PDB file of C-alpha atoms in Angstrom:
ATOM      1  CA  UNK W  23     109.609 126.040 116.003  1.00  0.00           C
ATOM      2  CA  UNK W  24     106.016 127.021 116.790  1.00  0.00           C
ATOM      3  CA  UNK W  25     104.251 130.079 118.169  1.00  0.00           C
ATOM      4  CA  UNK W  26     102.271 129.309 121.322  1.00  0.00           C
ATOM      5  CA  UNK W  27      99.989 131.697 123.225  1.00  0.00           C
ATOM      6  CA  UNK W  28      99.124 131.763 126.917  1.00  0.00           C
ATOM      7  CA  UNK W  29      95.470 132.652 127.520  1.00  0.00           C
ATOM      8  CA  UNK W  30      96.109 134.021 131.004  1.00  0.00           C
ATOM      9  CA  UNK W  31      98.580 136.704 129.907  1.00  0.00           C
ATOM     10  CA  UNK W  32      97.887 137.029 126.202  1.00  0.00           C
ATOM     11  CA  UNK W  33     101.625 136.771 125.537  1.00  0.00           C
ATOM     12  CA  UNK W  34     103.216 134.727 122.789  1.00  0.00           C
ATOM     13  CA  UNK W  35     106.442 132.787 122.931  1.00  0.00           C
ATOM     14  CA  UNK W  36     108.493 130.530 120.663  1.00  0.00           C
ATOM     15  CA  UNK W  37     109.001 126.855 121.437  1.00  0.00           C
ATOM     16  CA  UNK W  38     110.759 124.052 119.593  1.00  0.00           C
ATOM     17  CA  UNK W  39     109.645 121.305 121.975  1.00  0.00           C
ATOM     18  CA  UNK W  40     106.385 120.430 120.248  1.00  0.00           C
ATOM     19  CA  UNK W  41     106.050 116.889 118.902  1.00  0.00           C
ATOM     20  CA  UNK W  42     105.297 116.584 115.211  1.00  0.00           C
ATOM     21  CA  UNK W  43     102.839 114.205 113.625  1.00  0.00           C
ATOM     22  CA  UNK W  44     103.815 112.607 110.354  1.00  0.00           C
ATOM     23  CA  UNK W  45     100.968 114.186 108.399  1.00  0.00           C
ATOM     24  CA  UNK W  46     100.413 114.061 104.624  1.00  0.00           C
ATOM     25  CA  UNK W  47     101.299 117.771 104.509  1.00  0.00           C
ATOM     26  CA  UNK W  48     104.603 117.177 106.303  1.00  0.00           C
ATOM     27  CA  UNK W  49     105.442 114.360 103.887  1.00  0.00           C
ATOM     28  CA  UNK W  50     104.535 116.463 100.853  1.00  0.00           C
ATOM     29  CA  UNK W  51     106.677 119.380 102.056  1.00  0.00           C
ATOM     30  CA  UNK W  52     109.687 117.216 102.963  1.00  0.00           C
ATOM     31  CA  UNK W  53     112.807 117.254 100.825  1.00  0.00           C
ATOM     32  CA  UNK W  54     112.744 114.678  98.026  1.00  0.00           C
ATOM     33  CA  UNK W  55     115.778 114.001  95.870  1.00  0.00           C
ATOM     34  CA  UNK W  56     117.870 111.436  93.998  1.00  0.00           C
ATOM     35  CA  UNK W  57     120.682 110.346  96.306  1.00  0.00           C
ATOM     36  CA  UNK W  58     124.260 109.349  95.307  1.00  0.00           C
ATOM     37  CA  UNK W  59     123.048 105.768  94.811  1.00  0.00           C
ATOM     38  CA  UNK W  60     120.615 107.121  92.203  1.00  0.00           C
ATOM     39  CA  UNK W  61     117.672 106.220  94.411  1.00  0.00           C
ATOM     40  CA  UNK W  62     114.651 108.393  95.113  1.00  0.00           C
ATOM     41  CA  UNK W  63     114.922 109.438  98.759  1.00  0.00           C
ATOM     42  CA  UNK W  64     112.459 111.075 101.149  1.00  0.00           C
ATOM     43  CA  UNK W  65     114.174 113.122 103.852  1.00  0.00           C
ATOM     44  CA  UNK W  66     112.234 113.157 107.132  1.00  0.00           C
ATOM     45  CA  UNK W  67     115.206 113.791 109.417  1.00  0.00           C
ATOM     46  CA  UNK W  68     114.896 115.738 112.663  1.00  0.00           C
ATOM     47  CA  UNK W  69     111.146 116.428 112.533  1.00  0.00           C
ATOM     48  CA  UNK W  70     110.425 115.325 116.146  1.00  0.00           C
ATOM     49  CA  UNK W  71     108.307 112.491 114.724  1.00  0.00           C
ATOM     50  CA  UNK W  72     107.185 109.920 117.313  1.00  0.00           C
ATOM     51  CA  UNK W  73     104.933 107.614 115.269  1.00  0.00           C
ATOM     52  CA  UNK W  74     105.254 106.289 111.720  1.00  0.00           C
ATOM     53  CA  UNK W  75     101.960 106.912 109.932  1.00  0.00           C
ATOM     54  CA  UNK W  76     100.348 108.218 106.725  1.00  0.00           C
ATOM     55  CA  UNK W  77     103.070 106.854 104.436  1.00  0.00           C
ATOM     56  CA  UNK W  78     100.418 105.588 102.046  1.00  0.00           C
ATOM     57  CA  UNK W  79     100.328 109.124 100.662  1.00  0.00           C
ATOM     58  CA  UNK W  80     103.830 108.576  99.212  1.00  0.00           C
ATOM     59  CA  UNK W  81     102.220 106.221  96.669  1.00  0.00           C
ATOM     60  CA  UNK W  82     105.244 103.938  97.051  1.00  0.00           C
ATOM     61  CA  UNK W  83     107.469 106.312  95.051  1.00  0.00           C
ATOM     62  CA  UNK W  84     110.643 106.091  97.157  1.00  0.00           C
ATOM     63  CA  UNK W  85     113.557 103.678  97.359  1.00  0.00           C
ATOM     64  CA  UNK W  86     114.860 105.205 100.590  1.00  0.00           C
ATOM     65  CA  UNK W  87     113.245 106.973 103.560  1.00  0.00           C
ATOM     66  CA  UNK W  88     115.411 108.726 106.137  1.00  0.00           C
ATOM     67  CA  UNK W  89     113.840 108.987 109.625  1.00  0.00           C
ATOM     68  CA  UNK W  90     117.111 109.773 111.414  1.00  0.00           C
ATOM     69  CA  UNK W  91     117.182 112.032 114.481  1.00  0.00           C
ATOM     70  CA  UNK W  92     113.508 111.706 115.432  1.00  0.00           C
ATOM     71  CA  UNK W  93     111.769 110.220 118.480  1.00  0.00           C
ATOM     72  CA  UNK W  94     110.264 107.052 116.987  1.00  0.00           C
ATOM     73  CA  UNK W  95     109.773 104.245 119.517  1.00  0.00           C
ATOM     74  CA  UNK W  96     108.147 101.522 117.416  1.00  0.00           C
ATOM     75  CA  UNK W  97     109.101 100.256 113.984  1.00  0.00           C
ATOM     76  CA  UNK W  98     105.596  99.755 112.634  1.00  0.00           C
ATOM     77  CA  UNK W  99     102.789 101.639 110.912  1.00  0.00           C
ATOM     78  CA  UNK W 100     103.986 101.040 107.353  1.00  0.00           C
ATOM     79  CA  UNK W 101     101.550 100.466 104.487  1.00  0.00           C
ATOM     80  CA  UNK W 102     102.683  98.164 101.684  1.00  0.00           C
ATOM     81  CA  UNK W 103     105.802  99.817 100.245  1.00  0.00           C
ATOM     82  CA  UNK W 104     107.161  97.368  97.690  1.00  0.00           C
ATOM     83  CA  UNK W 105     109.664  99.832  96.254  1.00  0.00           C
ATOM     84  CA  UNK W 106     111.337 100.683  99.571  1.00  0.00           C
ATOM     85  CA  UNK W 107     114.800  99.092  99.837  1.00  0.00           C
ATOM     86  CA  UNK W 108     116.526 101.361 102.381  1.00  0.00           C
ATOM     87  CA  UNK W 109     115.311 102.620 105.752  1.00  0.00           C
ATOM     88  CA  UNK W 110     117.428 104.904 107.939  1.00  0.00           C
ATOM     89  CA  UNK W 111     116.512 105.355 111.615  1.00  0.00           C
ATOM     90  CA  UNK W 112     119.730 106.570 113.230  1.00  0.00           C
ATOM     91  CA  UNK W 113     119.323 108.168 116.654  1.00  0.00           C
ATOM     92  CA  UNK W 114     115.698 107.469 117.486  1.00  0.00           C
ATOM     93  CA  UNK W 115     114.170 105.660 120.473  1.00  0.00           C
ATOM     94  CA  UNK W 116     113.144 102.411 118.770  1.00  0.00           C
ATOM     95  CA  UNK W 117     112.555  99.661 121.331  1.00  0.00           C
ATOM     96  CA  UNK W 118     109.980  97.518 119.491  1.00  0.00           C
ATOM     97  CA  UNK W 119     109.863  96.040 115.976  1.00  0.00           C
ATOM     98  CA  UNK W 120     106.551  94.699 114.740  1.00  0.00           C
ATOM     99  CA  UNK W 121     106.722  91.010 113.796  1.00  0.00           C
ATOM    100  CA  UNK W 122     104.830  91.570 110.531  1.00  0.00           C
ATOM    101  CA  UNK W 123     107.244  94.220 109.248  1.00  0.00           C
ATOM    102  CA  UNK W 124     108.147  91.914 106.341  1.00  0.00           C
ATOM    103  CA  UNK W 125     104.588  92.124 104.998  1.00  0.00           C
ATOM    104  CA  UNK W 126     104.766  95.917 104.653  1.00  0.00           C
ATOM    105  CA  UNK W 127     108.302  96.377 103.346  1.00  0.00           C
ATOM    106  CA  UNK W 128     109.110  93.012 101.707  1.00  0.00           C
ATOM    107  CA  UNK W 129     112.017  94.247  99.578  1.00  0.00           C
ATOM    108  CA  UNK W 130     113.994  96.041 102.279  1.00  0.00           C
ATOM    109  CA  UNK W 131     117.732  95.531 101.776  1.00  0.00           C
ATOM    110  CA  UNK W 132     119.301  98.119 104.099  1.00  0.00           C
ATOM    111  CA  UNK W 133     118.149  98.897 107.640  1.00  0.00           C
ATOM    112  CA  UNK W 134     120.136 101.283 109.838  1.00  0.00           C
ATOM    113  CA  UNK W 135     119.019 101.337 113.482  1.00  0.00           C
ATOM    114  CA  UNK W 136     122.210 102.789 114.950  1.00  0.00           C
ATOM    115  CA  UNK W 137     121.656 104.571 118.256  1.00  0.00           C
ATOM    116  CA  UNK W 138     118.290 103.231 119.430  1.00  0.00           C
ATOM    117  CA  UNK W 139     116.897 101.432 122.507  1.00  0.00           C
ATOM    118  CA  UNK W 140     116.621  97.772 121.476  1.00  0.00           C
ATOM    119  CA  UNK W 141     117.643  95.848 124.600  1.00  0.00           C
ATOM    120  CA  UNK W 142     116.995  92.108 124.264  1.00  0.00           C
ATOM    121  CA  UNK W 143     117.659  89.523 121.569  1.00  0.00           C
ATOM    122  CA  UNK W 144     113.936  88.787 121.560  1.00  0.00           C
ATOM    123  CA  UNK W 145     113.345  92.413 120.466  1.00  0.00           C
ATOM    124  CA  UNK W 146     114.921  91.507 117.101  1.00  0.00           C
ATOM    125  CA  UNK W 147     112.355  88.877 116.176  1.00  0.00           C
ATOM    126  CA  UNK W 148     110.629  91.275 113.795  1.00  0.00           C
ATOM    127  CA  UNK W 149     113.722  91.234 111.564  1.00  0.00           C
ATOM    128  CA  UNK W 150     113.728  87.485 110.948  1.00  0.00           C
ATOM    129  CA  UNK W 151     111.323  87.420 107.978  1.00  0.00           C
ATOM    130  CA  UNK W 152     112.938  90.289 106.076  1.00  0.00           C
ATOM    131  CA  UNK W 153     114.225  87.820 103.504  1.00  0.00           C
ATOM    132  CA  UNK W 154     116.011  90.393 101.310  1.00  0.00           C
ATOM    133  CA  UNK W 155     117.763  92.267 104.119  1.00  0.00           C
ATOM    134  CA  UNK W 156     121.512  92.472 103.384  1.00  0.00           C
ATOM    135  CA  UNK W 157     122.869  95.427 105.359  1.00  0.00           C
ATOM    136  CA  UNK W 158     121.909  95.836 109.025  1.00  0.00           C
ATOM    137  CA  UNK W 159     123.287  98.154 111.685  1.00  0.00           C
ATOM    138  CA  UNK W 160     122.278  97.861 115.338  1.00  0.00           C
ATOM    139  CA  UNK W 161     125.319  99.658 116.719  1.00  0.00           C
ATOM    140  CA  UNK W 162     124.803 101.696 119.895  1.00  0.00           C
ATOM    141  CA  UNK W 163     121.796  99.639 120.982  1.00  0.00           C
ATOM    142  CA  UNK W 164     122.007  97.891 124.372  1.00  0.00           C
ATOM    143  CA  UNK W 165     121.257  94.551 122.661  1.00  0.00           C
ATOM    144  CA  UNK W 166     124.714  94.547 121.065  1.00  0.00           C
ATOM    145  CA  UNK W 167     126.252  93.898 124.493  1.00  0.00           C
ATOM    146  CA  UNK W 168     124.340  90.643 124.944  1.00  0.00           C
ATOM    147  CA  UNK W 169     126.307  87.420 124.875  1.00  0.00           C
ATOM    148  CA  UNK W 170     126.142  85.756 121.429  1.00  0.00           C
ATOM    149  CA  UNK W 171     124.409  88.830 119.962  1.00  0.00           C
ATOM    150  CA  UNK W 172     126.232  88.728 116.628  1.00  0.00           C
ATOM    151  CA  UNK W 173     125.788  84.980 116.212  1.00  0.00           C
ATOM    152  CA  UNK W 174     122.102  85.262 117.079  1.00  0.00           C
ATOM    153  CA  UNK W 175     121.504  87.856 114.358  1.00  0.00           C
ATOM    154  CA  UNK W 176     123.577  85.948 111.798  1.00  0.00           C
ATOM    155  CA  UNK W 177     121.561  82.778 112.392  1.00  0.00           C
ATOM    156  CA  UNK W 178     118.101  84.327 112.554  1.00  0.00           C
ATOM    157  CA  UNK W 179     118.653  86.795 109.693  1.00  0.00           C
ATOM    158  CA  UNK W 180     120.522  84.572 107.214  1.00  0.00           C
ATOM    159  CA  UNK W 181     120.196  87.005 104.297  1.00  0.00           C
ATOM    160  CA  UNK W 182     122.296  89.642 106.117  1.00  0.00           C
ATOM    161  CA  UNK W 183     125.792  89.871 104.631  1.00  0.00           C
ATOM    162  CA  UNK W 184     127.029  92.961 106.491  1.00  0.00           C
ATOM    163  CA  UNK W 185     126.193  93.390 110.185  1.00  0.00           C
ATOM    164  CA  UNK W 186     127.259  96.526 112.049  1.00  0.00           C
ATOM    165  CA  UNK W 187     129.488  97.469 109.091  1.00  0.00           C
ATOM    166  CA  UNK W 188     131.402  94.187 109.298  1.00  0.00           C
ATOM    167  CA  UNK W 189     131.026  91.518 106.617  1.00  0.00           C
ATOM    168  CA  UNK W 190     129.580  88.241 107.891  1.00  0.00           C
ATOM    169  CA  UNK W 191     132.156  85.482 107.460  1.00  0.00           C
ATOM    170  CA  UNK W 192     131.496  81.832 106.653  1.00  0.00           C
ATOM    171  CA  UNK W 193     133.147  80.805 109.913  1.00  0.00           C
ATOM    172  CA  UNK W 194     130.686  83.010 111.806  1.00  0.00           C
ATOM    173  CA  UNK W 195     127.747  81.400 109.997  1.00  0.00           C
ATOM    174  CA  UNK W 196     129.010  77.942 110.901  1.00  0.00           C
ATOM    175  CA  UNK W 197     129.452  78.932 114.558  1.00  0.00           C
ATOM    176  CA  UNK W 198     125.990  80.519 114.630  1.00  0.00           C
ATOM    177  CA  UNK W 199     124.474  77.345 113.189  1.00  0.00           C
ATOM    178  CA  UNK W 200     126.092  75.252 115.909  1.00  0.00           C
ATOM    179  CA  UNK W 201     124.827  77.638 118.595  1.00  0.00           C
ATOM    180  CA  UNK W 202     121.263  78.134 117.429  1.00  0.00           C
ATOM    181  CA  UNK W 203     120.527  75.336 114.961  1.00  0.00           C
ATOM    182  CA  UNK W 204     119.406  71.749 115.430  1.00  0.00           C
ATOM    183  CA  UNK W 205     119.302  70.420 118.983  1.00  0.00           C
ATOM    184  CA  UNK W 206     120.484  73.697 120.455  1.00  0.00           C
ATOM    185  CA  UNK W 207     117.684  75.770 118.915  1.00  0.00           C
ATOM    186  CA  UNK W 208     115.095  75.259 121.650  1.00  0.00           C
ATOM    187  CA  UNK W 209     117.602  75.683 124.482  1.00  0.00           C
ATOM    188  CA  UNK W 210     118.999  78.925 123.059  1.00  0.00           C
ATOM    189  CA  UNK W 211     115.497  80.234 122.308  1.00  0.00           C
ATOM    190  CA  UNK W 212     114.648  79.882 125.986  1.00  0.00           C
ATOM    191  CA  UNK W 213     117.737  81.882 126.937  1.00  0.00           C
ATOM    192  CA  UNK W 214     116.772  84.922 124.887  1.00  0.00           C
ATOM    193  CA  UNK W 215     113.341  85.318 126.473  1.00  0.00           C
ATOM    194  CA  UNK W 216     112.977  88.672 128.155  1.00  0.00           C
ATOM    195  CA  UNK W 217     111.490  87.208 131.360  1.00  0.00           C
ATOM    196  CA  UNK W 218     111.064  83.725 132.789  1.00  0.00           C
ATOM    197  CA  UNK W 219     108.585  83.358 135.688  1.00  0.00           C
ATOM    198  CA  UNK W 220     110.352  82.502 138.918  1.00  0.00           C
ATOM    199  CA  UNK W 221     113.724  83.866 137.836  1.00  0.00           C
ATOM    200  CA  UNK W 222     115.271  86.495 140.088  1.00  0.00           C
ATOM    201  CA  UNK W 223     115.341  89.959 138.583  1.00  0.00           C
ATOM    202  CA  UNK W 224     118.821  90.833 137.332  1.00  0.00           C
ATOM    203  CA  UNK W 225     120.539  93.560 139.247  1.00  0.00           C
ATOM    204  CA  UNK W 226     122.810  96.167 137.754  1.00  0.00           C
ATOM    205  CA  UNK W 227     126.570  95.799 137.520  1.00  0.00           C
ATOM    206  CA  UNK W 228     128.576  95.681 140.723  1.00  0.00           C
ATOM    207  CA  UNK W 229     131.200  98.328 141.493  1.00  0.00           C
ATOM    208  CA  UNK W 230     133.828  95.733 140.510  1.00  0.00           C
ATOM    209  CA  UNK W 231     132.094  95.234 137.139  1.00  0.00           C
ATOM    210  CA  UNK W 232     132.056  98.981 136.499  1.00  0.00           C
ATOM    211  CA  UNK W 233     135.719  99.321 137.413  1.00  0.00           C
ATOM    212  CA  UNK W 234     136.616  96.462 135.059  1.00  0.00           C
ATOM    213  CA  UNK W 235     134.747  98.155 132.203  1.00  0.00           C
ATOM    214  CA  UNK W 236     136.399 101.511 132.879  1.00  0.00           C
ATOM    215  CA  UNK W 237     139.806  99.833 132.845  1.00  0.00           C
ATOM    216  CA  UNK W 238     138.943  98.174 129.533  1.00  0.00           C
ATOM    217  CA  UNK W 239     137.845 101.538 128.095  1.00  0.00           C
ATOM    218  CA  UNK W 240     141.185 103.044 129.088  1.00  0.00           C
ATOM    219  CA  UNK W 241     143.016 100.266 127.208  1.00  0.00           C
ATOM    220  CA  UNK W 242     140.699 100.241 124.164  1.00  0.00           C
ATOM    221  CA  UNK W 243     142.488 100.635 120.837  1.00  0.00           C
ATOM    222  CA  UNK W 244     139.603 101.834 118.641  1.00  0.00           C
ATOM    223  CA  UNK W 245     136.621 104.184 118.817  1.00  0.00           C
ATOM    224  CA  UNK W 246     134.186 101.337 118.068  1.00  0.00           C
ATOM    225  CA  UNK W 247     135.578  99.336 120.982  1.00  0.00           C
ATOM    226  CA  UNK W 248     135.218 102.322 123.316  1.00  0.00           C
ATOM    227  CA  UNK W 249     131.606 102.888 122.234  1.00  0.00           C
ATOM    228  CA  UNK W 250     130.794  99.203 122.742  1.00  0.00           C
ATOM    229  CA  UNK W 251     132.285  99.178 126.234  1.00  0.00           C
ATOM    230  CA  UNK W 252     130.489 102.402 127.157  1.00  0.00           C
ATOM    231  CA  UNK W 253     127.200 100.856 126.005  1.00  0.00           C
ATOM    232  CA  UNK W 254     127.894  97.816 128.189  1.00  0.00           C
ATOM    233  CA  UNK W 255     128.479 100.075 131.155  1.00  0.00           C
ATOM    234  CA  UNK W 256     125.323 102.140 130.624  1.00  0.00           C
ATOM    235  CA  UNK W 257     123.057  99.153 129.890  1.00  0.00           C
ATOM    236  CA  UNK W 258     124.213  97.051 132.852  1.00  0.00           C
ATOM    237  CA  UNK W 259     124.996  94.034 130.676  1.00  0.00           C
ATOM    238  CA  UNK W 260     128.566  92.955 131.379  1.00  0.00           C
ATOM    239  CA  UNK W 261     129.316  89.746 129.425  1.00  0.00           C
ATOM    240  CA  UNK W 262     132.828  88.477 129.977  1.00  0.00           C
ATOM    241  CA  UNK W 263     133.414  90.433 133.189  1.00  0.00           C
TER     242      UNK W 263
END
């Protein structure tokens, strides 16, 4: 909350809608603790942060940084943080990942991006060079409704062993290799481009598509399946319908 004055009336009122900058003071005042994994963690949850900045003032002292429940749109702005192995960004607005992320956080092993705005397979390119990444969650992002999404991530992020809280199986790796490796690589790469000149712009789902999704939601047997179908409906990507 912040106190804001109005010059015209001289009155003061309380607001909690102000955006917060990630300043050195905010970082210094944030909660710091040893988490259950015995890692040093910096808690920056729910600070209305929009931009990642000024993390050099942490002097690379943390294994984990929690940015959950903020308003971050771009995964960038990191200095070199060699110690950082876990990054939590649940419930933000991330729609872009810088392609040189690997140079700033080379030892990242866990990345949780549940509940963000990544839409296209091409938006995940910035994850490809994170060579030590093992645990990745992209649940509740529109991209998870894309055809071949899971196989695309498995092939392009080969170090990942658990994707969306499901262990990557050898059979999935073999299928992903057939889809995106060798002769198929160039053809599949063209398919994941966000826009191809001359292509008609995709329209949203038809009423029949929406009705099919709603029927599938009604028959869904698990919460994860319901969430996935609801994301398909809201994003307008209806593979298999």
